[in-house]
GROMACS .gro file of C-alpha atoms in nm:
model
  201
    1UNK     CA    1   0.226  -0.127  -1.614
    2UNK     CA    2   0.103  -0.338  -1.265
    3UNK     CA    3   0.010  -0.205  -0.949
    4UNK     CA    4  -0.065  -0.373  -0.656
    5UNK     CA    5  -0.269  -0.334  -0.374
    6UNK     CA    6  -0.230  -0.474  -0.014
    7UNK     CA    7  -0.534  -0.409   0.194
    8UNK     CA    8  -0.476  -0.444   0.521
    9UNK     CA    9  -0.791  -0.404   0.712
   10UNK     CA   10  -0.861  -0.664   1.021
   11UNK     CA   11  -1.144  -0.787   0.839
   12UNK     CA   12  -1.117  -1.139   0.665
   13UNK     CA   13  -1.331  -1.187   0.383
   14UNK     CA   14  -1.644  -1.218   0.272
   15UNK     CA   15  -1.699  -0.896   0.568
   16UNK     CA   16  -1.715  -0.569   0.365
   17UNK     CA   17  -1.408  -0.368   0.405
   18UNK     CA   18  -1.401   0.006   0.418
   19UNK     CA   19  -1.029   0.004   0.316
   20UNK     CA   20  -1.151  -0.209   0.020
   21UNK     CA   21  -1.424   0.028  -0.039
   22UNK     CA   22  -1.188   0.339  -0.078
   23UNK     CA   23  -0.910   0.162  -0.250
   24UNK     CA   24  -1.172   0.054  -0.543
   25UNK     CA   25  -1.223   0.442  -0.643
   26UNK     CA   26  -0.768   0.420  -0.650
   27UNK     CA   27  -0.852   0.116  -0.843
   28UNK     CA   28  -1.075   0.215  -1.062
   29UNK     CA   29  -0.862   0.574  -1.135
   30UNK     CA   30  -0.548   0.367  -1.198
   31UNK     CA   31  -0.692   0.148  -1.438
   32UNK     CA   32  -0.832   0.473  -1.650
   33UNK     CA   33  -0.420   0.510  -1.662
   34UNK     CA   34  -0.430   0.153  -1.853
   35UNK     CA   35  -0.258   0.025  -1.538
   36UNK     CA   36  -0.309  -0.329  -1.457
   37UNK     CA   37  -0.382  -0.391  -1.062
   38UNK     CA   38  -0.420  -0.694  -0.847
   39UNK     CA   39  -0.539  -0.675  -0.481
   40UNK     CA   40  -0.427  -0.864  -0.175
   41UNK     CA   41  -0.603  -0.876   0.132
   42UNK     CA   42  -0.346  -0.956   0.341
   43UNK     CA   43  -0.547  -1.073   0.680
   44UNK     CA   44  -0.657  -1.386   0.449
   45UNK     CA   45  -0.322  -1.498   0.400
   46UNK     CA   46  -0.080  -1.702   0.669
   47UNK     CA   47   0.184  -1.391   0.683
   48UNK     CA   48   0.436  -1.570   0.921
   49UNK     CA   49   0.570  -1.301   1.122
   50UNK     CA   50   0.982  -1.289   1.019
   51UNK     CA   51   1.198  -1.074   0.822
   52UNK     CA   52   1.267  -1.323   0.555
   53UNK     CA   53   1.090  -1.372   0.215
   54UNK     CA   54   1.042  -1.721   0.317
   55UNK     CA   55   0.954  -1.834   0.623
   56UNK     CA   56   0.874  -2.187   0.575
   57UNK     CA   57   0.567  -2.437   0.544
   58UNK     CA   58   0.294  -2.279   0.518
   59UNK     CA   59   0.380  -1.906   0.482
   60UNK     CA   60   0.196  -1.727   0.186
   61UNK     CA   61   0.437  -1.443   0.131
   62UNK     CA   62   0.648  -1.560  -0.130
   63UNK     CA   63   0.309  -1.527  -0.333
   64UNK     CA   64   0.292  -1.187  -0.283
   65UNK     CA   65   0.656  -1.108  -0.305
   66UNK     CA   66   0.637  -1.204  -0.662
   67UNK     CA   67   0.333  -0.980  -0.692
   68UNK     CA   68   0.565  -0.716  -0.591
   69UNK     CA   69   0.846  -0.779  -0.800
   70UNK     CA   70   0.582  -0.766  -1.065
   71UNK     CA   71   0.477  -0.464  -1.008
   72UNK     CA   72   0.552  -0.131  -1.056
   73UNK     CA   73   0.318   0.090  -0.811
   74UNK     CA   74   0.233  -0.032  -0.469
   75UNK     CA   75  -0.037   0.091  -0.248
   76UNK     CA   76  -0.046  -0.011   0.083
   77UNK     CA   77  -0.410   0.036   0.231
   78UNK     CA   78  -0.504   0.019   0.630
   79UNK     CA   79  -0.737   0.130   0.895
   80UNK     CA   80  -0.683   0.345   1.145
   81UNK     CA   81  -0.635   0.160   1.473
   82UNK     CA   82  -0.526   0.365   1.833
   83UNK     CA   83  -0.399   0.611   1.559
   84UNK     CA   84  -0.146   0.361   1.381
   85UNK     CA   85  -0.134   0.127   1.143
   86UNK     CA   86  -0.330  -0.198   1.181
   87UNK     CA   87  -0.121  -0.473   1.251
   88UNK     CA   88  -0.127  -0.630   0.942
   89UNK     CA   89   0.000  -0.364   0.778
   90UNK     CA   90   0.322  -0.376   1.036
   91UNK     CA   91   0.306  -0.715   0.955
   92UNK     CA   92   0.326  -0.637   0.558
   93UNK     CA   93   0.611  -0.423   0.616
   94UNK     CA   94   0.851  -0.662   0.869
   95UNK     CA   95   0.839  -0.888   0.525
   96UNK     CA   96   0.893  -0.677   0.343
   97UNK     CA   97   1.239  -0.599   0.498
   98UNK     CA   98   1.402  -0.887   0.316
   99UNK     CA   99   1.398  -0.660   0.004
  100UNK     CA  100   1.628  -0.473   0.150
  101UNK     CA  101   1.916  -0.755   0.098
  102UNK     CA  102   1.794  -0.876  -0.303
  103UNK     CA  103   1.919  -0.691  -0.570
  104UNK     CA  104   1.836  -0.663  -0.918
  105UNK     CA  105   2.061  -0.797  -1.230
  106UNK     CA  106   2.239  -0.457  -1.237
  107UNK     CA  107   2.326  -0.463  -0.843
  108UNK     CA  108   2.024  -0.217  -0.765
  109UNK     CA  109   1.777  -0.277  -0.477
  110UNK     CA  110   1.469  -0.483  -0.607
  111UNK     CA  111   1.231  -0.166  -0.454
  112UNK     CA  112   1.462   0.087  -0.668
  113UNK     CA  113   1.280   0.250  -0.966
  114UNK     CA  114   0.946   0.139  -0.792
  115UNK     CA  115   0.669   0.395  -0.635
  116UNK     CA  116   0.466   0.345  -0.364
  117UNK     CA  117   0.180   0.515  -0.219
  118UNK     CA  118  -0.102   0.539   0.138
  119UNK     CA  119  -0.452   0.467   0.161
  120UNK     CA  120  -0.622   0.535   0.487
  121UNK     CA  121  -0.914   0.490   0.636
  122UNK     CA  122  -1.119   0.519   0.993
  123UNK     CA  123  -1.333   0.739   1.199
  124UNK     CA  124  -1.009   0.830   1.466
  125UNK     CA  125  -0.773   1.166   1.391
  126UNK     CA  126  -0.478   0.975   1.270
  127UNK     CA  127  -0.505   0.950   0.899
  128UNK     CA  128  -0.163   1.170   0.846
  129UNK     CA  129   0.020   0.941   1.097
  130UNK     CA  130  -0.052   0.608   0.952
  131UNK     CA  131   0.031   0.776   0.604
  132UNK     CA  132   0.405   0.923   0.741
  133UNK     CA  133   0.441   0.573   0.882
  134UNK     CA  134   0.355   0.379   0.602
  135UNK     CA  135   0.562   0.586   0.396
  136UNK     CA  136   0.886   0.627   0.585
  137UNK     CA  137   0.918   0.247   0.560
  138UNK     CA  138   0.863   0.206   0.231
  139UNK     CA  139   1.133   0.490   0.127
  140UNK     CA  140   1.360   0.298   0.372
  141UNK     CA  141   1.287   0.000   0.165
  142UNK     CA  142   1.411   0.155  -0.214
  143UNK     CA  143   1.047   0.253  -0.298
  144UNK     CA  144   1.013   0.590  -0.438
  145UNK     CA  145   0.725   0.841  -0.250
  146UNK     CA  146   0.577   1.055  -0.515
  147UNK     CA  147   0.440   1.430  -0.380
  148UNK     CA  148   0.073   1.358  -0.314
  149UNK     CA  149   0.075   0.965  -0.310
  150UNK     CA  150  -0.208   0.898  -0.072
  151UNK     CA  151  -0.596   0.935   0.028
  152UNK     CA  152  -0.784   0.899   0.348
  153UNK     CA  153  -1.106   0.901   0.480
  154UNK     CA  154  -1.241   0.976   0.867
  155UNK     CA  155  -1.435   1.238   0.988
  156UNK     CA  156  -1.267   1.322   1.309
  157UNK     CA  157  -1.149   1.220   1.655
  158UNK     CA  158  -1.382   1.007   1.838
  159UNK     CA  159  -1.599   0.700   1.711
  160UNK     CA  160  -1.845   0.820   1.419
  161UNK     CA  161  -1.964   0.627   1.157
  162UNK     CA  162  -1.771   0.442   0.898
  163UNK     CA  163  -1.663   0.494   0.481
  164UNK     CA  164  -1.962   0.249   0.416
  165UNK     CA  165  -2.185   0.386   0.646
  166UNK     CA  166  -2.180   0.753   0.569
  167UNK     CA  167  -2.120   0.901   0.269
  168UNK     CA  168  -1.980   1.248   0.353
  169UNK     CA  169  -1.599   1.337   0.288
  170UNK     CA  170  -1.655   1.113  -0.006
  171UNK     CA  171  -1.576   1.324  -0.282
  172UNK     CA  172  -1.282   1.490  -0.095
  173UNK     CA  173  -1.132   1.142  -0.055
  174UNK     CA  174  -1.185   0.984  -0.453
  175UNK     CA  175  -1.075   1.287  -0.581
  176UNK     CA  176  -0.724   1.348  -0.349
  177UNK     CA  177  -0.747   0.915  -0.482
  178UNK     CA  178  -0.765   1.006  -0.861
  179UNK     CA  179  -0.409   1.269  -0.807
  180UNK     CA  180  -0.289   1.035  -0.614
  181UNK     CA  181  -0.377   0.747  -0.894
  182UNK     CA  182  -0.234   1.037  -1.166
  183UNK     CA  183   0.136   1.107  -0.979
  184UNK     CA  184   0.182   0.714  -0.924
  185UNK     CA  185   0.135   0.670  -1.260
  186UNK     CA  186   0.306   0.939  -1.404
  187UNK     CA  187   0.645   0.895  -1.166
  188UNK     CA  188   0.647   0.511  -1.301
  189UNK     CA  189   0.697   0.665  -1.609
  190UNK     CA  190   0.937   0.852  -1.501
  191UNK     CA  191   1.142   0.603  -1.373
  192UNK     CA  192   1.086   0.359  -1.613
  193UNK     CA  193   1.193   0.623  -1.874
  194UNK     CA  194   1.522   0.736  -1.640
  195UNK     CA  195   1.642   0.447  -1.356
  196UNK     CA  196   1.809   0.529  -1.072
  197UNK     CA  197   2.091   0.366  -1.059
  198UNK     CA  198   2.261   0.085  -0.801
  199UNK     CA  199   2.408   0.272  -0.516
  200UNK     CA  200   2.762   0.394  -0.536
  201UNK     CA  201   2.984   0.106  -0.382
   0.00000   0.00000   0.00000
């Protein structure tokens, strides 16, 4: 089984990422499942803004698209900006629209029999937004939202500190990240044993 990760923090590498820093305890849970994972951190890619899976010279999503059709479990992971989504993450999302028209050999949306889950972090009250928002796309996509498929990390309204600065609400967040790591898994299964099938025509 393959899981992928898309970090979107703001941050292009080498800068530490606290989005990075959370998703590695995910990481790290998901491969005790024997679950293979690769990470994308999307903000060091040319994402041409578009709806298609292509957008021309230059664009670096049809890389990750076939990450995603290789995978099984997604996890999208973002900061908390204004209380929403970073951009990048909206930016992840508008490509990944184009699923929405590709099908599968048996007439099924490429997202079907697929589960997806939230990572949040930052230091404003808005983890619980980002995560509905995150997740309403994705279901609108074919993805399936297991109960329970997300973690976050902020310590309440206002500017405070951040995940790599302060190590308090640590354990809450790794282990909501392990049941989170545990349902992904286990729902994968469960599809994989039982598919939903292509939509009624």
């Amino acid at each position: 089984m393959r899981a992928l990760v898309i970090n979107c923090t703001l941050k292009p590498s080498p800068r530490p990422s606290n989005t990075e820093a959370l998703a590695a305890t995910v990481i790290a849970a998901l491969k005790g499942h024997g679950v293979e994972v690769d990470v994308v951190r999307a903000v060091d890619l040319n994402l041409k803004p578009g709806v298609e899976t292509d957008m021309g010279d230059g664009d670096d999503w049809p890389g990750v698209h076939e990450k995603l059709l290789a995978s099984q479990i997604l996890i999208i992971a973002s900061p908390t900006w204004l209380g929403r989504p970073s951009s990048v993450a909206q930016r992840v999302l508008e490509r990944m629209d184009a699923m929405l028209g590709e099908t599968d050999h048996e007439e099924r949306p490429v997202a079907y029999n697929r589960v997806a889950g939230v990572l949040v972090t930052g230091n404003e009250d808005g983890a619980h937004h980002v995560i509905s928002e995150i997740s309403g796309g994705l279901a609108d996509i074919g993805y399936t939202i297991p109960g329970q498929a997300w973690t976050y990390w902020h310590l309440g309204p206002g500017p405070g500190p951040d995940y790599l600065d302060d190590d308090r609400g640590h354990d809450w967040s790794t282990s909501t990240g392990r049941a989170m790591a545990s349902n992904l898994v286990h729902a994968a299964r469960a599809l994989g044993a039982m598919p939903l099938p292509a939509p009624p025509s």
